[in-house]
Coordinates of C-alpha atoms and ligand atoms in Angstrom, one line a residue:
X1 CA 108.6 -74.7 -70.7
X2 CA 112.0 -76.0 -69.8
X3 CA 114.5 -73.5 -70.8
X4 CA 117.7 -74.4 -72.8
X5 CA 119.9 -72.1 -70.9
X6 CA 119.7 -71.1 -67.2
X7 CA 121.2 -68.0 -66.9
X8 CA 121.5 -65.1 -69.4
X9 CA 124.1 -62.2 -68.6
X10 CA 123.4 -59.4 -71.1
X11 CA 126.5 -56.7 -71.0
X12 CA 125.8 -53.1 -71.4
X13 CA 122.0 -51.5 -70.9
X14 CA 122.1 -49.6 -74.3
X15 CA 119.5 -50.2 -76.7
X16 CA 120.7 -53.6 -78.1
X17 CA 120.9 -55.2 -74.3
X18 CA 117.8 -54.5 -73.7
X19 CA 116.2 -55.6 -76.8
X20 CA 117.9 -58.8 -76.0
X21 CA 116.2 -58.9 -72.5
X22 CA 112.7 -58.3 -73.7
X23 CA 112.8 -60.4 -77.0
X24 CA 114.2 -63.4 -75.0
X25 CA 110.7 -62.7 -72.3
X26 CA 108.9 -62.2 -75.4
X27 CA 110.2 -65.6 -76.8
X28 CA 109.1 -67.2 -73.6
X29 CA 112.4 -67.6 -72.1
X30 CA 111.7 -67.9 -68.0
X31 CA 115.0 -67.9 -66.9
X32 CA 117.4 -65.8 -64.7
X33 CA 118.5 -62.6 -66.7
X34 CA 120.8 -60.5 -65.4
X35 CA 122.0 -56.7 -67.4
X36 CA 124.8 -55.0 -66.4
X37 CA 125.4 -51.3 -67.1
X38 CA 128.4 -49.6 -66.6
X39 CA 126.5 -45.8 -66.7
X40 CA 124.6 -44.8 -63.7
X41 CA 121.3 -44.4 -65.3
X42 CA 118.6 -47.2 -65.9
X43 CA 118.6 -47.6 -70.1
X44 CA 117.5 -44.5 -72.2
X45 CA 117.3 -43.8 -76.0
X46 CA 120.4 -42.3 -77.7
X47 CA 119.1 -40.6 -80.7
X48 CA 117.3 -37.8 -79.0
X49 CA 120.6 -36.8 -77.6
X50 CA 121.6 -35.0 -80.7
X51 CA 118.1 -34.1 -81.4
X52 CA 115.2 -32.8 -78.6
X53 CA 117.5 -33.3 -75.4
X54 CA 120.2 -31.4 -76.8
X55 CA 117.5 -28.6 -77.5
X56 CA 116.6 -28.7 -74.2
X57 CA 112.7 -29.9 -75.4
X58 CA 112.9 -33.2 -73.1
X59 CA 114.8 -34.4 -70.9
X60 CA 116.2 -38.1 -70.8
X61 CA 114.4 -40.4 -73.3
X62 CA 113.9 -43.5 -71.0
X63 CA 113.7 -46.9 -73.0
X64 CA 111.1 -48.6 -70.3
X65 CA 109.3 -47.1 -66.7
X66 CA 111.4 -48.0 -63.9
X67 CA 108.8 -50.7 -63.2
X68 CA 108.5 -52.7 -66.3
X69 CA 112.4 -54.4 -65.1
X70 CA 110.7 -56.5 -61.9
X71 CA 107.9 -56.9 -64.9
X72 CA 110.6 -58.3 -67.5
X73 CA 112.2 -59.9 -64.2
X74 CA 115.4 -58.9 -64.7
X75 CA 118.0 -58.2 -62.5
X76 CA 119.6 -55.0 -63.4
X77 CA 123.1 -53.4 -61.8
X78 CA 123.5 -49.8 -63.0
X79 CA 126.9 -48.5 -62.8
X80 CA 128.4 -52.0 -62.5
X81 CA 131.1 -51.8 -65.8
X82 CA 132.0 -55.5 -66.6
X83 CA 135.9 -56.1 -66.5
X84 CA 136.5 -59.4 -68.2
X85 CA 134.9 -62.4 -69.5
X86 CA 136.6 -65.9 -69.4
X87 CA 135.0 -68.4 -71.6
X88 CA 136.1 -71.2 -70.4
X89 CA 135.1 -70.6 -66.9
X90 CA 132.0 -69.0 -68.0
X91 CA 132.2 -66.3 -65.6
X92 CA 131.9 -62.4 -65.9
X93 CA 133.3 -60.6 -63.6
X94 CA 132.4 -57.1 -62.6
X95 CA 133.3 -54.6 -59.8
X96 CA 129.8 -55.6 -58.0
X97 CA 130.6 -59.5 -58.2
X98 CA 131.4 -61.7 -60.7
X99 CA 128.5 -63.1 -62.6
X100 CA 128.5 -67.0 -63.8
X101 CA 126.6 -67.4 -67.3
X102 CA 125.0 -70.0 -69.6
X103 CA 124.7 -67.4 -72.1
X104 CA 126.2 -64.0 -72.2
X105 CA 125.2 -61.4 -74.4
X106 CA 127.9 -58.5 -75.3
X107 CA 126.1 -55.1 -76.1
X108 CA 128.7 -52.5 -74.8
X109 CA 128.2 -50.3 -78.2
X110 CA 131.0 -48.0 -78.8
X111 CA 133.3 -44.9 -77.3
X112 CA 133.8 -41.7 -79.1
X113 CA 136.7 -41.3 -81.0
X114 CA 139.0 -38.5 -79.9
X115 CA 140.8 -35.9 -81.9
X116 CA 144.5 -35.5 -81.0
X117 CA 145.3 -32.3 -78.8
X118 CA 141.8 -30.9 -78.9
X119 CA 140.0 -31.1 -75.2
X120 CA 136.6 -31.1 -76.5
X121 CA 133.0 -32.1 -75.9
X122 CA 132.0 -35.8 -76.9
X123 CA 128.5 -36.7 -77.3
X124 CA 127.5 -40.7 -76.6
X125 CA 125.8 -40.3 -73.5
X126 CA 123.1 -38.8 -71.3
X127 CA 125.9 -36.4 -69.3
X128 CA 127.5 -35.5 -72.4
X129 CA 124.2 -34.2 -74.1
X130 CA 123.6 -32.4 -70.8
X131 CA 127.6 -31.0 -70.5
X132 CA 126.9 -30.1 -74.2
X133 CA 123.7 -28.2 -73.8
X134 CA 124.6 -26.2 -70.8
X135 CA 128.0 -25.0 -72.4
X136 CA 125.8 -23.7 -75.7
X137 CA 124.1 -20.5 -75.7
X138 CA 122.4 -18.0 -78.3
X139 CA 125.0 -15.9 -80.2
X140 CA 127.1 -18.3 -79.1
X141 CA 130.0 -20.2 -81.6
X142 CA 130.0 -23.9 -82.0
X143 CA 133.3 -25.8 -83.6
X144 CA 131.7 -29.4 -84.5
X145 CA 134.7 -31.9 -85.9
X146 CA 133.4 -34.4 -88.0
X147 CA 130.4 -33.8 -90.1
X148 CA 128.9 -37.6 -90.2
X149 CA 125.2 -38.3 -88.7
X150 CA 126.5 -36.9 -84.9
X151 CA 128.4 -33.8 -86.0
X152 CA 125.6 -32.7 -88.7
X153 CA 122.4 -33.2 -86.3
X154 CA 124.5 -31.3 -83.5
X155 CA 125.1 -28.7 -86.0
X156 CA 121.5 -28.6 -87.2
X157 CA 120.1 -28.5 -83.4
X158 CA 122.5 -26.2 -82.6
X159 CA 121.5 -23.7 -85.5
X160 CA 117.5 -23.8 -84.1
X161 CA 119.4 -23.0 -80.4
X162 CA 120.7 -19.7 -82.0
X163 CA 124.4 -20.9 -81.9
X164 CA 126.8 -20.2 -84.7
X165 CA 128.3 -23.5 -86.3
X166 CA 131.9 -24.0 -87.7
X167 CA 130.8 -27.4 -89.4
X168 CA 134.6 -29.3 -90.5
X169 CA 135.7 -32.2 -91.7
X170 CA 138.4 -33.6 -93.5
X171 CA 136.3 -35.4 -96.1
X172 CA 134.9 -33.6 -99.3
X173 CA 131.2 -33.2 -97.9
X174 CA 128.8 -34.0 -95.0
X175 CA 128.0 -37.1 -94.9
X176 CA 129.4 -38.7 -97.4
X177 CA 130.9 -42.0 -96.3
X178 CA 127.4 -43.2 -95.3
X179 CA 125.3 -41.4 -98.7
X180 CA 128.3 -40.6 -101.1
X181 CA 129.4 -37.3 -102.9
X182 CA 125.7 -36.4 -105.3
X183 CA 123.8 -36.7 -102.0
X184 CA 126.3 -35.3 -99.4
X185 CA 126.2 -32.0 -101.9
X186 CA 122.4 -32.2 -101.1
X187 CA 123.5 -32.4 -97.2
X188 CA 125.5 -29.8 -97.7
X189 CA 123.1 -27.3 -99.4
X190 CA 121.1 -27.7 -96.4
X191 CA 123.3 -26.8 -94.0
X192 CA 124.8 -23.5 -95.9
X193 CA 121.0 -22.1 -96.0
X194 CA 120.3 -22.8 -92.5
X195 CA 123.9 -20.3 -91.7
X196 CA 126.2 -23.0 -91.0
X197 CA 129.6 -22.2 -91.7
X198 CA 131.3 -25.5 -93.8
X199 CA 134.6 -25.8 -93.7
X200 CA 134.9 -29.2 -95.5
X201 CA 138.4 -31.1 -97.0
X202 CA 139.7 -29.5 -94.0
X203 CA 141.2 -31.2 -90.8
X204 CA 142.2 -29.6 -87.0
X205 CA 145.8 -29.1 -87.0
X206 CA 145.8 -27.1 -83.7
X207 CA 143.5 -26.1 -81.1
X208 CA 144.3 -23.4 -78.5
X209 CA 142.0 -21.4 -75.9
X210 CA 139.1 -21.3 -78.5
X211 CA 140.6 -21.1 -81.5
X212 CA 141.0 -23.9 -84.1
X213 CA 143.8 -23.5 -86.3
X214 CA 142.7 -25.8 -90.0
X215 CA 145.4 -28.0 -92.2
X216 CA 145.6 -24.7 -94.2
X217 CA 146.1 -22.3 -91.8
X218 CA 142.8 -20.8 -91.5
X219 CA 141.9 -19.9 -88.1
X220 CA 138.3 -20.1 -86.2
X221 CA 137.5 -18.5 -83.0
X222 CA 134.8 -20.6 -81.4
X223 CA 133.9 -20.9 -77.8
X224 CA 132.9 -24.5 -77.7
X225 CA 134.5 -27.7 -79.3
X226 CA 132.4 -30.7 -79.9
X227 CA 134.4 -34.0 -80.9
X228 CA 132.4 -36.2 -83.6
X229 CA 135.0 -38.0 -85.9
X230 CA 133.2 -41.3 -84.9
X231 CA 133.5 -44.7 -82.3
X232 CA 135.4 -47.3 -81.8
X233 CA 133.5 -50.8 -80.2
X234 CA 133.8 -50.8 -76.7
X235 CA 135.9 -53.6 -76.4
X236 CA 138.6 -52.4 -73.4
X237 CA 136.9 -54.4 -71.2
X238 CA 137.2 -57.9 -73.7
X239 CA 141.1 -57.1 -73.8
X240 CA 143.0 -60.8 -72.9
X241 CA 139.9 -62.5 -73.2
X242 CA 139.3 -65.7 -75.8
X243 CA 137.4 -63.1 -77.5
X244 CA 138.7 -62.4 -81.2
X245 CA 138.4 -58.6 -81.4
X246 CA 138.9 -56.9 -85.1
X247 CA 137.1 -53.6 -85.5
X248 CA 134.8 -54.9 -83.3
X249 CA 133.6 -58.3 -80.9
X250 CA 134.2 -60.7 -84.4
X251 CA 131.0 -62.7 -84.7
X252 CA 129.4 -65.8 -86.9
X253 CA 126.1 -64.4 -89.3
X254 CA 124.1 -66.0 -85.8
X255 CA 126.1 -63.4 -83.8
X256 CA 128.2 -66.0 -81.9
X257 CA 131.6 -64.8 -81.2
X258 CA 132.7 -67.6 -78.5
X259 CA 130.7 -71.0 -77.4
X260 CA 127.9 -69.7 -75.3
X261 CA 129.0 -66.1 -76.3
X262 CA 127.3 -63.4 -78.4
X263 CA 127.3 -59.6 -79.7
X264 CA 125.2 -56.9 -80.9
X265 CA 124.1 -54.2 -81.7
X266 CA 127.7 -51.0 -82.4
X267 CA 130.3 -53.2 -80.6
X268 CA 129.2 -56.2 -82.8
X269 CA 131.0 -57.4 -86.5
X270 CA 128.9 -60.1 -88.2
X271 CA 130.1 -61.6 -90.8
X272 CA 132.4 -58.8 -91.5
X273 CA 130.2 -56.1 -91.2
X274 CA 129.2 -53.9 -88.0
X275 CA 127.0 -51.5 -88.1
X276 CA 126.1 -48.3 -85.8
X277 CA 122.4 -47.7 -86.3
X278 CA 119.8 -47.8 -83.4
X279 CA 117.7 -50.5 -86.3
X280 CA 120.1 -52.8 -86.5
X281 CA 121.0 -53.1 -82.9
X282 CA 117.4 -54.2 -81.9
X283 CA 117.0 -56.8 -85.0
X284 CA 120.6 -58.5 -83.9
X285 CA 119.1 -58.5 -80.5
X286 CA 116.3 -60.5 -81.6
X287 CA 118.5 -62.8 -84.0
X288 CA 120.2 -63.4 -81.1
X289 CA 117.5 -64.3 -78.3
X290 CA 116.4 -66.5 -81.3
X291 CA 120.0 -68.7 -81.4
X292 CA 119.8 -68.8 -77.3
X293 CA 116.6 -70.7 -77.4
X294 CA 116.9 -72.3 -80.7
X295 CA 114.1 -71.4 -82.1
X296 CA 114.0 -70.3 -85.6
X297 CA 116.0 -67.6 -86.7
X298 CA 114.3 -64.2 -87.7
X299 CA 114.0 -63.2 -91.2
X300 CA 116.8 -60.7 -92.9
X301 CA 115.4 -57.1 -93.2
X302 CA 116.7 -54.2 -95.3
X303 CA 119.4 -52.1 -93.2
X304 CA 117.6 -48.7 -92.3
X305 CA 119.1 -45.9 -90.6
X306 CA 117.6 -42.2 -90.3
X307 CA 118.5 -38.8 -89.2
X308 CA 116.7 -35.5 -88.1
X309 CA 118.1 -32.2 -89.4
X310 CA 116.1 -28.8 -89.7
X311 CA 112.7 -30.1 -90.5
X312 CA 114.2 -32.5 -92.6
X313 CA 113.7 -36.8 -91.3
X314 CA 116.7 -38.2 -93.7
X315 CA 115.9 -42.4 -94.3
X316 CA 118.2 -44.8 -95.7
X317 CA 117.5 -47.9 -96.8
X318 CA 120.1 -51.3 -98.0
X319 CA 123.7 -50.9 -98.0
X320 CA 125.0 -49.5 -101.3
X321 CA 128.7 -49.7 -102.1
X322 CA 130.9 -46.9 -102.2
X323 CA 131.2 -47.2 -105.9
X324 CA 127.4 -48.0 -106.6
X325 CA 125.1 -45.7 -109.2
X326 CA 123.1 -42.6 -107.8
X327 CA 120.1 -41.2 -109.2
X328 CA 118.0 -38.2 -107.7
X329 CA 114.3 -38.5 -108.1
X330 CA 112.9 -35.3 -107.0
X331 CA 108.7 -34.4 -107.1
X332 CA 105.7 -32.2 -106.4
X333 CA 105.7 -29.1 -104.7
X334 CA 107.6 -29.6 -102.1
X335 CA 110.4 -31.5 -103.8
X336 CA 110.4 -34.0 -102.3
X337 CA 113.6 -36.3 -103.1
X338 CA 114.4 -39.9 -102.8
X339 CA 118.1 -40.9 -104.2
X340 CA 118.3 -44.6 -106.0
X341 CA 121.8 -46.2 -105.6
X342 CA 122.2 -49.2 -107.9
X343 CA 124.9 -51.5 -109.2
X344 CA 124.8 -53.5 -112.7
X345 CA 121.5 -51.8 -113.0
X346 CA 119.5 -53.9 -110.1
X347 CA 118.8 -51.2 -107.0
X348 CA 121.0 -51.5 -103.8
X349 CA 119.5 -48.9 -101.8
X350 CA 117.6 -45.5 -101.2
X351 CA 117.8 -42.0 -99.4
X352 CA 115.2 -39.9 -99.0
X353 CA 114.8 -36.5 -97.8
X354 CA 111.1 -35.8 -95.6
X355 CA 110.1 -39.1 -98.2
X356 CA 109.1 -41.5 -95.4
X357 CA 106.2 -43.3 -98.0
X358 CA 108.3 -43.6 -101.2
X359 CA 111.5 -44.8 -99.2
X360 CA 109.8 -47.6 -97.0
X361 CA 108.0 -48.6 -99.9
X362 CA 111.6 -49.4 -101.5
X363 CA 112.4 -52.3 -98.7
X364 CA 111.0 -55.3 -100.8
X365 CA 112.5 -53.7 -104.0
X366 CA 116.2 -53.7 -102.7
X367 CA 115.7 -57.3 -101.4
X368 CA 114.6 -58.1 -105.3
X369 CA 117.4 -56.5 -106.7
X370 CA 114.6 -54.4 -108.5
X371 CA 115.5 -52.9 -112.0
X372 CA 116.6 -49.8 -110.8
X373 CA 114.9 -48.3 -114.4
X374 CA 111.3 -49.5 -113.4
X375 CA 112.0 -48.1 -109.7
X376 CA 112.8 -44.4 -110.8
X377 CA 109.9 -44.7 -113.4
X378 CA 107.5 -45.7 -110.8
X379 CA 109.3 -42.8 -108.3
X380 CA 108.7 -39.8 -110.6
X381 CA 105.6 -40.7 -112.1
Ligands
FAD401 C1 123.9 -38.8 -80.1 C2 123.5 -40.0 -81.0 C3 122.5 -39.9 -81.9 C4 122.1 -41.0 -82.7 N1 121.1 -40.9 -83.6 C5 120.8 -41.9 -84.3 C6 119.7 -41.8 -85.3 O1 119.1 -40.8 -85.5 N2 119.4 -42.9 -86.1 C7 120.1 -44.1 -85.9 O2 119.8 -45.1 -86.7 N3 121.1 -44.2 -85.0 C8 121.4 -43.2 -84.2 N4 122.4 -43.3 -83.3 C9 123.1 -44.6 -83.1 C10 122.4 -45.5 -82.2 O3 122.0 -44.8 -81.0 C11 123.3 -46.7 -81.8 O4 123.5 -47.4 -83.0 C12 122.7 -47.5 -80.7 O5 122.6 -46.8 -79.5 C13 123.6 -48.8 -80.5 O6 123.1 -49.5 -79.5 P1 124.0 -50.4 -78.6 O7 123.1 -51.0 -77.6 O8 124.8 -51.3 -79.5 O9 125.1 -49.4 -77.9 P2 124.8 -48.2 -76.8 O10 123.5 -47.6 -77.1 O11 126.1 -47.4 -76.9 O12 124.8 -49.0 -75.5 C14 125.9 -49.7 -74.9 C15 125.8 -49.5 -73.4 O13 126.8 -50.4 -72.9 C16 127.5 -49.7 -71.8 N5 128.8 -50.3 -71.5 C17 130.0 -50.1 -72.1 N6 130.9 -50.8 -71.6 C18 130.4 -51.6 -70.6 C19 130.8 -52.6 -69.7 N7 132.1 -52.9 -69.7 N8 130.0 -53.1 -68.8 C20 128.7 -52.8 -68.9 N9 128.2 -51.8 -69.7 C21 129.0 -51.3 -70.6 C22 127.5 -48.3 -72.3 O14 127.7 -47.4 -71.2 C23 126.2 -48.1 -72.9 O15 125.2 -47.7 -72.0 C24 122.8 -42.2 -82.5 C25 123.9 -42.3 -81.5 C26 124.2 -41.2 -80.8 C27 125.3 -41.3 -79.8

């Protein structure tokens, strides 16, 4: 095979860089690759973070064995941060050497966003999962800012640890930009019976030698702070390049953000859209080792995203609107519960709760725009 592009530089060793590396092997691309990582460690899986690591039930969650990356033949410099990108030059350049590219591939996913006077823990990496886990113990008091998909699976993990949980946020309800107000009360629910204190429509005026002071004056003495209002793309690194950045590395529906430049995966805007979900980063990958080769583009799929809390696997599939209908289906014993989000009728997406079947099932319906009548009909019944 002779390969339309000679070198591939693939920036950031996260989840969606290497997807790119092994779907452009897997699409028979044979030529140099090289991955640059600015962490020390070789690529490992961030979701267990909040999850099993954080519990201390396994340690780090490699992606590949240190072997398969002379398999994939692929050159890979570990705690080698990129510092800039020119496009015209076609050059990266990084504190190990600058790196010339025919292709280069931007996967640097996103940095924690930090609350204003506060000092506490972040948790995005390997080392801050480990910092986090050795500063929790039983009987313990957790403070965890932000209750989105981070904040509530820390609080969750924490609560099987034996640790106390302040759980705050300034929104009305966990979880409620991602599945709106009927299902964040669900979220909620969950939380309260599992002993987690909620302290929600509240915000962190003040923070001072373990204790947080609230917008309404409440105080909370806590012994550890964890940080999760969020990330912002990891861009720093892009700043002065020909690079348009906007919430993001601003890309084309192909992921193209420059000639002979792409993104994916958290640091990546497609169209208008990014996304942070492990899914997504490993379908732009492949979109994108598609485009290198020109071959033919893979087909759409449903967003999905999940999340692990008590002995509860939360799935969500599409991406409703903020303003879109919600219907809970709950059934059987064990009531089980999958909520339909709709708009004009036709359904736009689905959350269920421990309802792996009846939400996967849903994928082809949300691409059809199914009757969202017929859907919660076919649910219950
Ligand atoms: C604790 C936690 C739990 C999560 N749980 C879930 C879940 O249950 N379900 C779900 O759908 N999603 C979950 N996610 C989100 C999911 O992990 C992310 O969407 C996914 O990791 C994004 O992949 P990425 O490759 O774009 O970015 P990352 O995984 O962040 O990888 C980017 C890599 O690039 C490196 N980098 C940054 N700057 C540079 C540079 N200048 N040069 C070189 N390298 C650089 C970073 O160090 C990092 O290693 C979770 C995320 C976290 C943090």
């Amino acid at each position: 095979m002779s390969d339309p592009v000679g070198r591939v530089v693939v920036v950031g060793a996260g989840i969606g860089g290497l997807r790119t590396v092994e779907r452009l092997r897997h699409r028979g691309y044979e030529g140099q690759i090289v991955l640059l990582g600015a962490e020390r460690h070789l690529p490992y899986d961030r979701p267990p973070l909040s999850k099993h690591v954080l519990r201390g039930e396994r340690d780090t969650v490699w992606l590949r064995a240190d072997n398969d990356f002379s398999v994939l033949n692929v050159a890979v410099r570990v705690d080698d941060p990129a510092q800039g990108l020119d496009v015209e030059r076609q050059v990266i350049t990084a504190g190990q050497g600058a790196v010339p590219y025919d292709a280069a591939v931007i996967a640097t996913g996103a940095v924690p966003r930090r609350v204003p006077g506060v000092a506490g823990h972040v948790l995005r990496t390997l080392d801050d999962a480990e910092r986090l886990r050795a500063s929790l113990s039983p009987g313990g008091r957790l403070g965890v800012i932000g209750a989105g998909l981070i904040g509530c699976e820390v609080a969750a993990s924490a609560r099987a640890m034996g640790v106390d949980v302040d759980l705050i946020d300034v929104l009305a309800g966990p979880l409620i930009r991602v599945v709106g107000p009927k299902v964040a009360h669900l979220v909620a629910e969950m939380h309260t019976e599992h002993g987690v204190a909620l302290h929600m429509s509240s915000g962190v005026a003040q923070s001072a030698g373990g204790r947080l002071t609230l917008g309404d004056g409440r105080r909370l003495e806590v012994d550890v702070v964890l940080e999760a209002i969020g990330a912002t793309p990891d861009t720093g690194w892009l700043a002065g390049s020909a690079i348009e950045l906007d919430d993001g590395v601003v890309c084309d529906l192909d992921g193209r953000a420059a000639p002979n430049v792409y993104a994916v995966g958290d640091v990546a805007r497609w169209g208008g859209r990014r996304s942070e979900h492990w899914t997504n980063a490993g379908q732009q990958a492949d979109h994108v080792a598609a485009v290198i080769l020109d071959q033919e583009r893979p087909a759409a799929e449903v967003a999905y995203w999940w999340s692990d809390q008590y002995d509860v696997k939360l799935q969500g599939l599409g991406s409703p609107g903020a303003d879109d209908d919600v219907e809970l289906v709950r059934w059987g014993p064990k009531a089980r519960t999958i909520a339909v989000y709709s708009n004009n009728g036709r359904l736009t997406g689905a959350v269920g709760f421990s309802a792996a079947g009846g939400v996967m099932r849903l994928r082809a319906d949300i691409t059809a725009g199914a009757d969202v009548n017929e859907i919660v009909d076919r649910l219950a019944s």
